[in-house]
Amino acid sequence: MQIGGLGVSGAAAFDGTSQIQKSAKKTVKNAITDGFVKQIQALAREDAQKGIYMDKGFSQLRRARMEQYVSPDRAGPMAKVNSVMNTLKKEQERIKVYLERLFGDYSAEIKGDSTFRTAEVYSPEGELIASYSDFYGQWTTHQTKAELHFITETDMIYLQAFREARAEMNAVAQGQPPADTAAVDIWA
């Protein structure tokens, strides 16, 4: 049985080149540059002065950087899967569609029938990056290993800078001259 050119129990191919293939490989190492570290440190110092740990500015900066350099493209493959699910919604029989090369090297699996559907979208690396269930009626994004690594690294950079700023502030408040802080290579 064919639905819109898709084999219901077979595989389907979509033309297109992923954003990852068009640009350089997205990695945590490319994302955490010296300039970015300095931005994190500046925000940590500002937050320490305000007495707020990880204020909105840091979260927004990190999210934007992660989406640009680390996160896989989720929007494109999710839109393609939505389109396929809308086509399949009209079918009355059980379906299972595995979509290879959904968007470059992305893939997806759609299961269900006319009353209930689920879908999973996988990155080129084979990691689950998004899932859909009719029960919730919305997409859920899943964190990749690279995203988790990026968040952990940026948390540590921020924490170190925040602690140093607070220590300086406490020393000044107690009338002590600020101690010279030695640079620490977090990449070692």
PDB file of C-alpha atoms in Angstrom:
ATOM      1  CA  MET A   1       0.000   0.000   0.000  1.00  0.00           C
ATOM      2  CA  GLN A   2       1.340   3.434  -0.910  1.00  0.00           C
ATOM      3  CA  ILE A   3       0.413   6.647   0.877  1.00  0.00           C
ATOM      4  CA  GLY A   4       1.621   9.799  -0.803  1.00  0.00           C
ATOM      5  CA  GLY A   5       4.540   7.909  -2.318  1.00  0.00           C
ATOM      6  CA  LEU A   6       5.479   6.282   0.977  1.00  0.00           C
ATOM      7  CA  GLY A   7       5.549   2.550   1.485  1.00  0.00           C
ATOM      8  CA  VAL A   8       3.571   1.960   4.670  1.00  0.00           C
ATOM      9  CA  SER A   9       5.504  -1.085   5.781  1.00  0.00           C
ATOM     10  CA  GLY A  10       8.708  -0.250   3.928  1.00  0.00           C
ATOM     11  CA  ALA A  11      11.171   2.579   3.844  1.00  0.00           C
ATOM     12  CA  ALA A  12      10.806   5.996   2.287  1.00  0.00           C
ATOM     13  CA  ALA A  13      13.381   8.528   1.238  1.00  0.00           C
ATOM     14  CA  PHE A  14      13.198  12.303   1.261  1.00  0.00           C
ATOM     15  CA  ASP A  15      15.467  14.518  -0.741  1.00  0.00           C
ATOM     16  CA  GLY A  16      17.375  17.244   1.038  1.00  0.00           C
ATOM     17  CA  THR A  17      20.609  18.086   2.705  1.00  0.00           C
ATOM     18  CA  SER A  18      20.750  18.623   6.438  1.00  0.00           C
ATOM     19  CA  GLN A  19      22.100  21.801   7.955  1.00  0.00           C
ATOM     20  CA  ILE A  20      24.842  19.715   9.557  1.00  0.00           C
ATOM     21  CA  GLN A  21      26.064  18.592   6.155  1.00  0.00           C
ATOM     22  CA  LYS A  22      26.021  22.159   4.825  1.00  0.00           C
ATOM     23  CA  SER A  23      28.047  23.587   7.697  1.00  0.00           C
ATOM     24  CA  ALA A  24      31.006  22.340   9.660  1.00  0.00           C
ATOM     25  CA  LYS A  25      30.386  19.468  12.036  1.00  0.00           C
ATOM     26  CA  LYS A  26      28.678  20.745  15.160  1.00  0.00           C
ATOM     27  CA  THR A  27      30.692  19.944  18.257  1.00  0.00           C
ATOM     28  CA  VAL A  28      31.044  21.082  21.822  1.00  0.00           C
ATOM     29  CA  LYS A  29      34.687  21.974  21.211  1.00  0.00           C
ATOM     30  CA  ASN A  30      33.706  24.347  18.377  1.00  0.00           C
ATOM     31  CA  ALA A  31      31.032  25.912  20.581  1.00  0.00           C
ATOM     32  CA  ILE A  32      33.136  26.686  23.640  1.00  0.00           C
ATOM     33  CA  THR A  33      35.593  29.234  22.323  1.00  0.00           C
ATOM     34  CA  ASP A  34      37.736  31.589  24.411  1.00  0.00           C
ATOM     35  CA  GLY A  35      35.383  34.457  23.573  1.00  0.00           C
ATOM     36  CA  PHE A  36      32.363  32.451  24.675  1.00  0.00           C
ATOM     37  CA  VAL A  37      34.089  31.499  27.936  1.00  0.00           C
ATOM     38  CA  LYS A  38      34.747  35.197  28.576  1.00  0.00           C
ATOM     39  CA  GLN A  39      31.065  35.969  27.975  1.00  0.00           C
ATOM     40  CA  ILE A  40      30.079  33.294  30.509  1.00  0.00           C
ATOM     41  CA  GLN A  41      32.593  34.615  33.027  1.00  0.00           C
ATOM     42  CA  ALA A  42      31.315  38.187  32.606  1.00  0.00           C
ATOM     43  CA  LEU A  43      27.725  37.054  33.162  1.00  0.00           C
ATOM     44  CA  ALA A  44      28.786  35.036  36.225  1.00  0.00           C
ATOM     45  CA  ARG A  45      30.478  38.119  37.715  1.00  0.00           C
ATOM     46  CA  GLU A  46      27.376  40.234  37.023  1.00  0.00           C
ATOM     47  CA  ASP A  47      25.151  37.585  38.588  1.00  0.00           C
ATOM     48  CA  ALA A  48      27.438  37.305  41.618  1.00  0.00           C
ATOM     49  CA  GLN A  49      27.117  41.067  42.158  1.00  0.00           C
ATOM     50  CA  LYS A  50      23.323  40.757  41.908  1.00  0.00           C
ATOM     51  CA  GLY A  51      23.359  37.738  44.225  1.00  0.00           C
ATOM     52  CA  ILE A  52      21.585  35.592  41.625  1.00  0.00           C
ATOM     53  CA  TYR A  53      23.054  32.282  40.508  1.00  0.00           C
ATOM     54  CA  MET A  54      22.498  31.620  36.770  1.00  0.00           C
ATOM     55  CA  ASP A  55      20.200  34.485  35.929  1.00  0.00           C
ATOM     56  CA  LYS A  56      18.258  34.512  32.643  1.00  0.00           C
ATOM     57  CA  GLY A  57      21.085  36.068  30.619  1.00  0.00           C
ATOM     58  CA  PHE A  58      23.334  33.041  31.069  1.00  0.00           C
ATOM     59  CA  SER A  59      20.583  30.565  30.214  1.00  0.00           C
ATOM     60  CA  GLN A  60      19.658  32.515  27.091  1.00  0.00           C
ATOM     61  CA  LEU A  61      23.280  32.843  25.976  1.00  0.00           C
ATOM     62  CA  ARG A  62      23.938  29.134  26.515  1.00  0.00           C
ATOM     63  CA  ARG A  63      20.739  28.034  24.760  1.00  0.00           C
ATOM     64  CA  ALA A  64      21.454  30.212  21.719  1.00  0.00           C
ATOM     65  CA  ARG A  65      25.043  28.977  21.488  1.00  0.00           C
ATOM     66  CA  MET A  66      24.022  25.336  21.933  1.00  0.00           C
ATOM     67  CA  GLU A  67      21.371  25.597  19.223  1.00  0.00           C
ATOM     68  CA  GLN A  68      23.893  27.201  16.863  1.00  0.00           C
ATOM     69  CA  TYR A  69      26.840  24.856  17.433  1.00  0.00           C
ATOM     70  CA  VAL A  70      25.732  21.656  19.183  1.00  0.00           C
ATOM     71  CA  SER A  71      22.044  20.796  18.789  1.00  0.00           C
ATOM     72  CA  PRO A  72      20.817  18.802  15.820  1.00  0.00           C
ATOM     73  CA  ASP A  73      18.180  20.308  13.536  1.00  0.00           C
ATOM     74  CA  ARG A  74      14.882  19.275  15.101  1.00  0.00           C
ATOM     75  CA  ALA A  75      12.412  21.616  13.406  1.00  0.00           C
ATOM     76  CA  GLY A  76      12.902  20.359   9.845  1.00  0.00           C
ATOM     77  CA  PRO A  77      12.548  16.642  10.551  1.00  0.00           C
ATOM     78  CA  MET A  78       9.641  17.239  12.957  1.00  0.00           C
ATOM     79  CA  ALA A  79       7.801  19.223  10.265  1.00  0.00           C
ATOM     80  CA  LYS A  80       8.366  16.411   7.748  1.00  0.00           C
ATOM     81  CA  VAL A  81       7.060  13.826  10.212  1.00  0.00           C
ATOM     82  CA  ASN A  82       4.018  16.007  10.993  1.00  0.00           C
ATOM     83  CA  SER A  83       3.262  16.110   7.285  1.00  0.00           C
ATOM     84  CA  VAL A  84       3.495  12.327   7.004  1.00  0.00           C
ATOM     85  CA  MET A  85       1.359  11.818  10.115  1.00  0.00           C
ATOM     86  CA  ASN A  86      -1.321  14.132   8.748  1.00  0.00           C
ATOM     87  CA  THR A  87      -1.406  12.062   5.558  1.00  0.00           C
ATOM     88  CA  LEU A  88      -1.578   8.830   7.544  1.00  0.00           C
ATOM     89  CA  LYS A  89      -4.249  10.191   9.899  1.00  0.00           C
ATOM     90  CA  LYS A  90      -6.935   9.346   7.360  1.00  0.00           C
ATOM     91  CA  GLU A  91      -5.946   5.664   7.194  1.00  0.00           C
ATOM     92  CA  GLN A  92      -7.984   3.161   9.164  1.00  0.00           C
ATOM     93  CA  GLU A  93      -5.485   0.303   9.328  1.00  0.00           C
ATOM     94  CA  ARG A  94      -2.473  -0.206  11.591  1.00  0.00           C
ATOM     95  CA  ILE A  95       0.593   1.535  10.299  1.00  0.00           C
ATOM     96  CA  LYS A  96       4.289   1.378  10.881  1.00  0.00           C
ATOM     97  CA  VAL A  97       6.443   3.591   8.728  1.00  0.00           C
ATOM     98  CA  TYR A  98      10.181   3.884   9.004  1.00  0.00           C
ATOM     99  CA  LEU A  99      11.504   6.918   7.196  1.00  0.00           C
ATOM    100  CA  GLU A 100      15.149   6.803   6.234  1.00  0.00           C
ATOM    101  CA  ARG A 101      17.036   9.831   5.003  1.00  0.00           C
ATOM    102  CA  LEU A 102      14.225  12.025   6.258  1.00  0.00           C
ATOM    103  CA  PHE A 103      16.304  15.150   6.118  1.00  0.00           C
ATOM    104  CA  GLY A 104      19.875  14.395   5.155  1.00  0.00           C
ATOM    105  CA  ASP A 105      20.795  11.562   7.493  1.00  0.00           C
ATOM    106  CA  TYR A 106      17.887  12.009   9.915  1.00  0.00           C
ATOM    107  CA  SER A 107      15.401   9.172  10.294  1.00  0.00           C
ATOM    108  CA  ALA A 108      11.996   8.654  11.893  1.00  0.00           C
ATOM    109  CA  GLU A 109       9.593   5.939  12.892  1.00  0.00           C
ATOM    110  CA  ILE A 110       5.824   6.443  12.953  1.00  0.00           C
ATOM    111  CA  LYS A 111       3.467   3.912  14.540  1.00  0.00           C
ATOM    112  CA  GLY A 112      -0.242   3.873  15.161  1.00  0.00           C
ATOM    113  CA  ASP A 113      -3.664   3.763  13.598  1.00  0.00           C
ATOM    114  CA  SER A 114      -6.509   6.196  12.965  1.00  0.00           C
ATOM    115  CA  THR A 115      -7.059   6.736  16.704  1.00  0.00           C
ATOM    116  CA  PHE A 116      -3.552   6.977  18.123  1.00  0.00           C
ATOM    117  CA  ARG A 117      -0.114   7.745  16.640  1.00  0.00           C
ATOM    118  CA  THR A 118       3.426   8.028  17.909  1.00  0.00           C
ATOM    119  CA  ALA A 119       6.566   9.175  16.148  1.00  0.00           C
ATOM    120  CA  GLU A 120      10.263   9.251  16.942  1.00  0.00           C
ATOM    121  CA  VAL A 121      12.898  11.309  15.123  1.00  0.00           C
ATOM    122  CA  TYR A 122      16.564  10.295  15.195  1.00  0.00           C
ATOM    123  CA  SER A 123      19.674  12.403  14.530  1.00  0.00           C
ATOM    124  CA  PRO A 124      22.311  11.441  11.971  1.00  0.00           C
ATOM    125  CA  GLU A 125      24.230   9.893  14.886  1.00  0.00           C
ATOM    126  CA  GLY A 126      21.237   7.646  15.669  1.00  0.00           C
ATOM    127  CA  GLU A 127      20.201   9.431  18.870  1.00  0.00           C
ATOM    128  CA  LEU A 128      16.519  10.019  19.638  1.00  0.00           C
ATOM    129  CA  ILE A 129      16.073  13.802  19.397  1.00  0.00           C
ATOM    130  CA  ALA A 130      12.275  14.224  19.399  1.00  0.00           C
ATOM    131  CA  SER A 131       9.139  12.185  19.913  1.00  0.00           C
ATOM    132  CA  TYR A 132       5.433  12.752  19.406  1.00  0.00           C
ATOM    133  CA  SER A 133       2.450  11.071  21.036  1.00  0.00           C
ATOM    134  CA  ASP A 134      -1.226  11.724  20.384  1.00  0.00           C
ATOM    135  CA  PHE A 135      -1.760  11.240  24.122  1.00  0.00           C
ATOM    136  CA  TYR A 136       0.047  14.518  24.850  1.00  0.00           C
ATOM    137  CA  GLY A 137      -0.657  16.077  21.464  1.00  0.00           C
ATOM    138  CA  GLN A 138       2.747  17.711  21.251  1.00  0.00           C
ATOM    139  CA  TRP A 139       6.376  17.090  20.488  1.00  0.00           C
ATOM    140  CA  THR A 140       8.912  16.317  23.199  1.00  0.00           C
ATOM    141  CA  THR A 141      12.566  17.040  22.514  1.00  0.00           C
ATOM    142  CA  HIS A 142      15.243  14.730  23.889  1.00  0.00           C
ATOM    143  CA  GLN A 143      18.704  15.907  24.860  1.00  0.00           C
ATOM    144  CA  THR A 144      21.632  14.454  22.940  1.00  0.00           C
ATOM    145  CA  LYS A 145      24.920  13.379  24.497  1.00  0.00           C
ATOM    146  CA  ALA A 146      26.639  16.380  22.902  1.00  0.00           C
ATOM    147  CA  GLU A 147      24.057  18.783  24.355  1.00  0.00           C
ATOM    148  CA  LEU A 148      24.460  17.258  27.815  1.00  0.00           C
ATOM    149  CA  HIS A 149      28.250  17.575  27.515  1.00  0.00           C
ATOM    150  CA  PHE A 150      27.913  21.221  26.428  1.00  0.00           C
ATOM    151  CA  ILE A 151      25.611  22.042  29.356  1.00  0.00           C
ATOM    152  CA  THR A 152      27.949  20.349  31.832  1.00  0.00           C
ATOM    153  CA  GLU A 153      30.998  22.193  30.479  1.00  0.00           C
ATOM    154  CA  THR A 154      29.289  25.597  30.504  1.00  0.00           C
ATOM    155  CA  ASP A 155      27.907  24.976  34.012  1.00  0.00           C
ATOM    156  CA  MET A 156      31.427  24.340  35.288  1.00  0.00           C
ATOM    157  CA  ILE A 157      32.813  27.462  33.585  1.00  0.00           C
ATOM    158  CA  TYR A 158      30.013  29.548  35.080  1.00  0.00           C
ATOM    159  CA  LEU A 159      30.340  27.990  38.547  1.00  0.00           C
ATOM    160  CA  GLN A 160      34.074  28.664  38.686  1.00  0.00           C
ATOM    161  CA  ALA A 161      33.657  32.297  37.603  1.00  0.00           C
ATOM    162  CA  PHE A 162      30.730  32.833  39.987  1.00  0.00           C
ATOM    163  CA  ARG A 163      32.685  31.422  42.948  1.00  0.00           C
ATOM    164  CA  GLU A 164      35.715  33.573  42.118  1.00  0.00           C
ATOM    165  CA  ALA A 165      33.560  36.705  41.883  1.00  0.00           C
ATOM    166  CA  ARG A 166      31.828  35.945  45.200  1.00  0.00           C
ATOM    167  CA  ALA A 167      35.178  35.276  46.890  1.00  0.00           C
ATOM    168  CA  GLU A 168      36.483  38.619  45.611  1.00  0.00           C
ATOM    169  CA  MET A 169      33.369  40.414  46.825  1.00  0.00           C
ATOM    170  CA  ASN A 170      33.633  38.770  50.261  1.00  0.00           C
ATOM    171  CA  ALA A 171      37.329  39.674  50.519  1.00  0.00           C
ATOM    172  CA  VAL A 172      36.616  43.316  49.647  1.00  0.00           C
ATOM    173  CA  ALA A 173      33.727  43.412  52.140  1.00  0.00           C
ATOM    174  CA  GLN A 174      36.073  42.179  54.879  1.00  0.00           C
ATOM    175  CA  GLY A 175      38.621  44.849  54.003  1.00  0.00           C
ATOM    176  CA  GLN A 176      41.097  42.477  52.395  1.00  0.00           C
ATOM    177  CA  PRO A 177      42.672  43.264  49.043  1.00  0.00           C
ATOM    178  CA  PRO A 178      41.377  40.995  46.274  1.00  0.00           C
ATOM    179  CA  ALA A 179      43.596  37.966  45.777  1.00  0.00           C
ATOM    180  CA  ASP A 180      45.209  37.396  42.420  1.00  0.00           C
ATOM    181  CA  THR A 181      43.412  34.504  40.830  1.00  0.00           C
ATOM    182  CA  ALA A 182      45.473  32.163  38.763  1.00  0.00           C
ATOM    183  CA  ALA A 183      44.133  31.140  35.400  1.00  0.00           C
ATOM    184  CA  VAL A 184      42.932  27.561  35.298  1.00  0.00           C
ATOM    185  CA  ASP A 185      42.871  25.595  32.054  1.00  0.00           C
ATOM    186  CA  ILE A 186      39.480  23.860  32.127  1.00  0.00           C
ATOM    187  CA  TRP A 187      40.306  21.978  28.915  1.00  0.00           C
ATOM    188  CA  ALA A 188      43.285  20.144  30.399  1.00  0.00           C
TER     189      ALA A 188
END
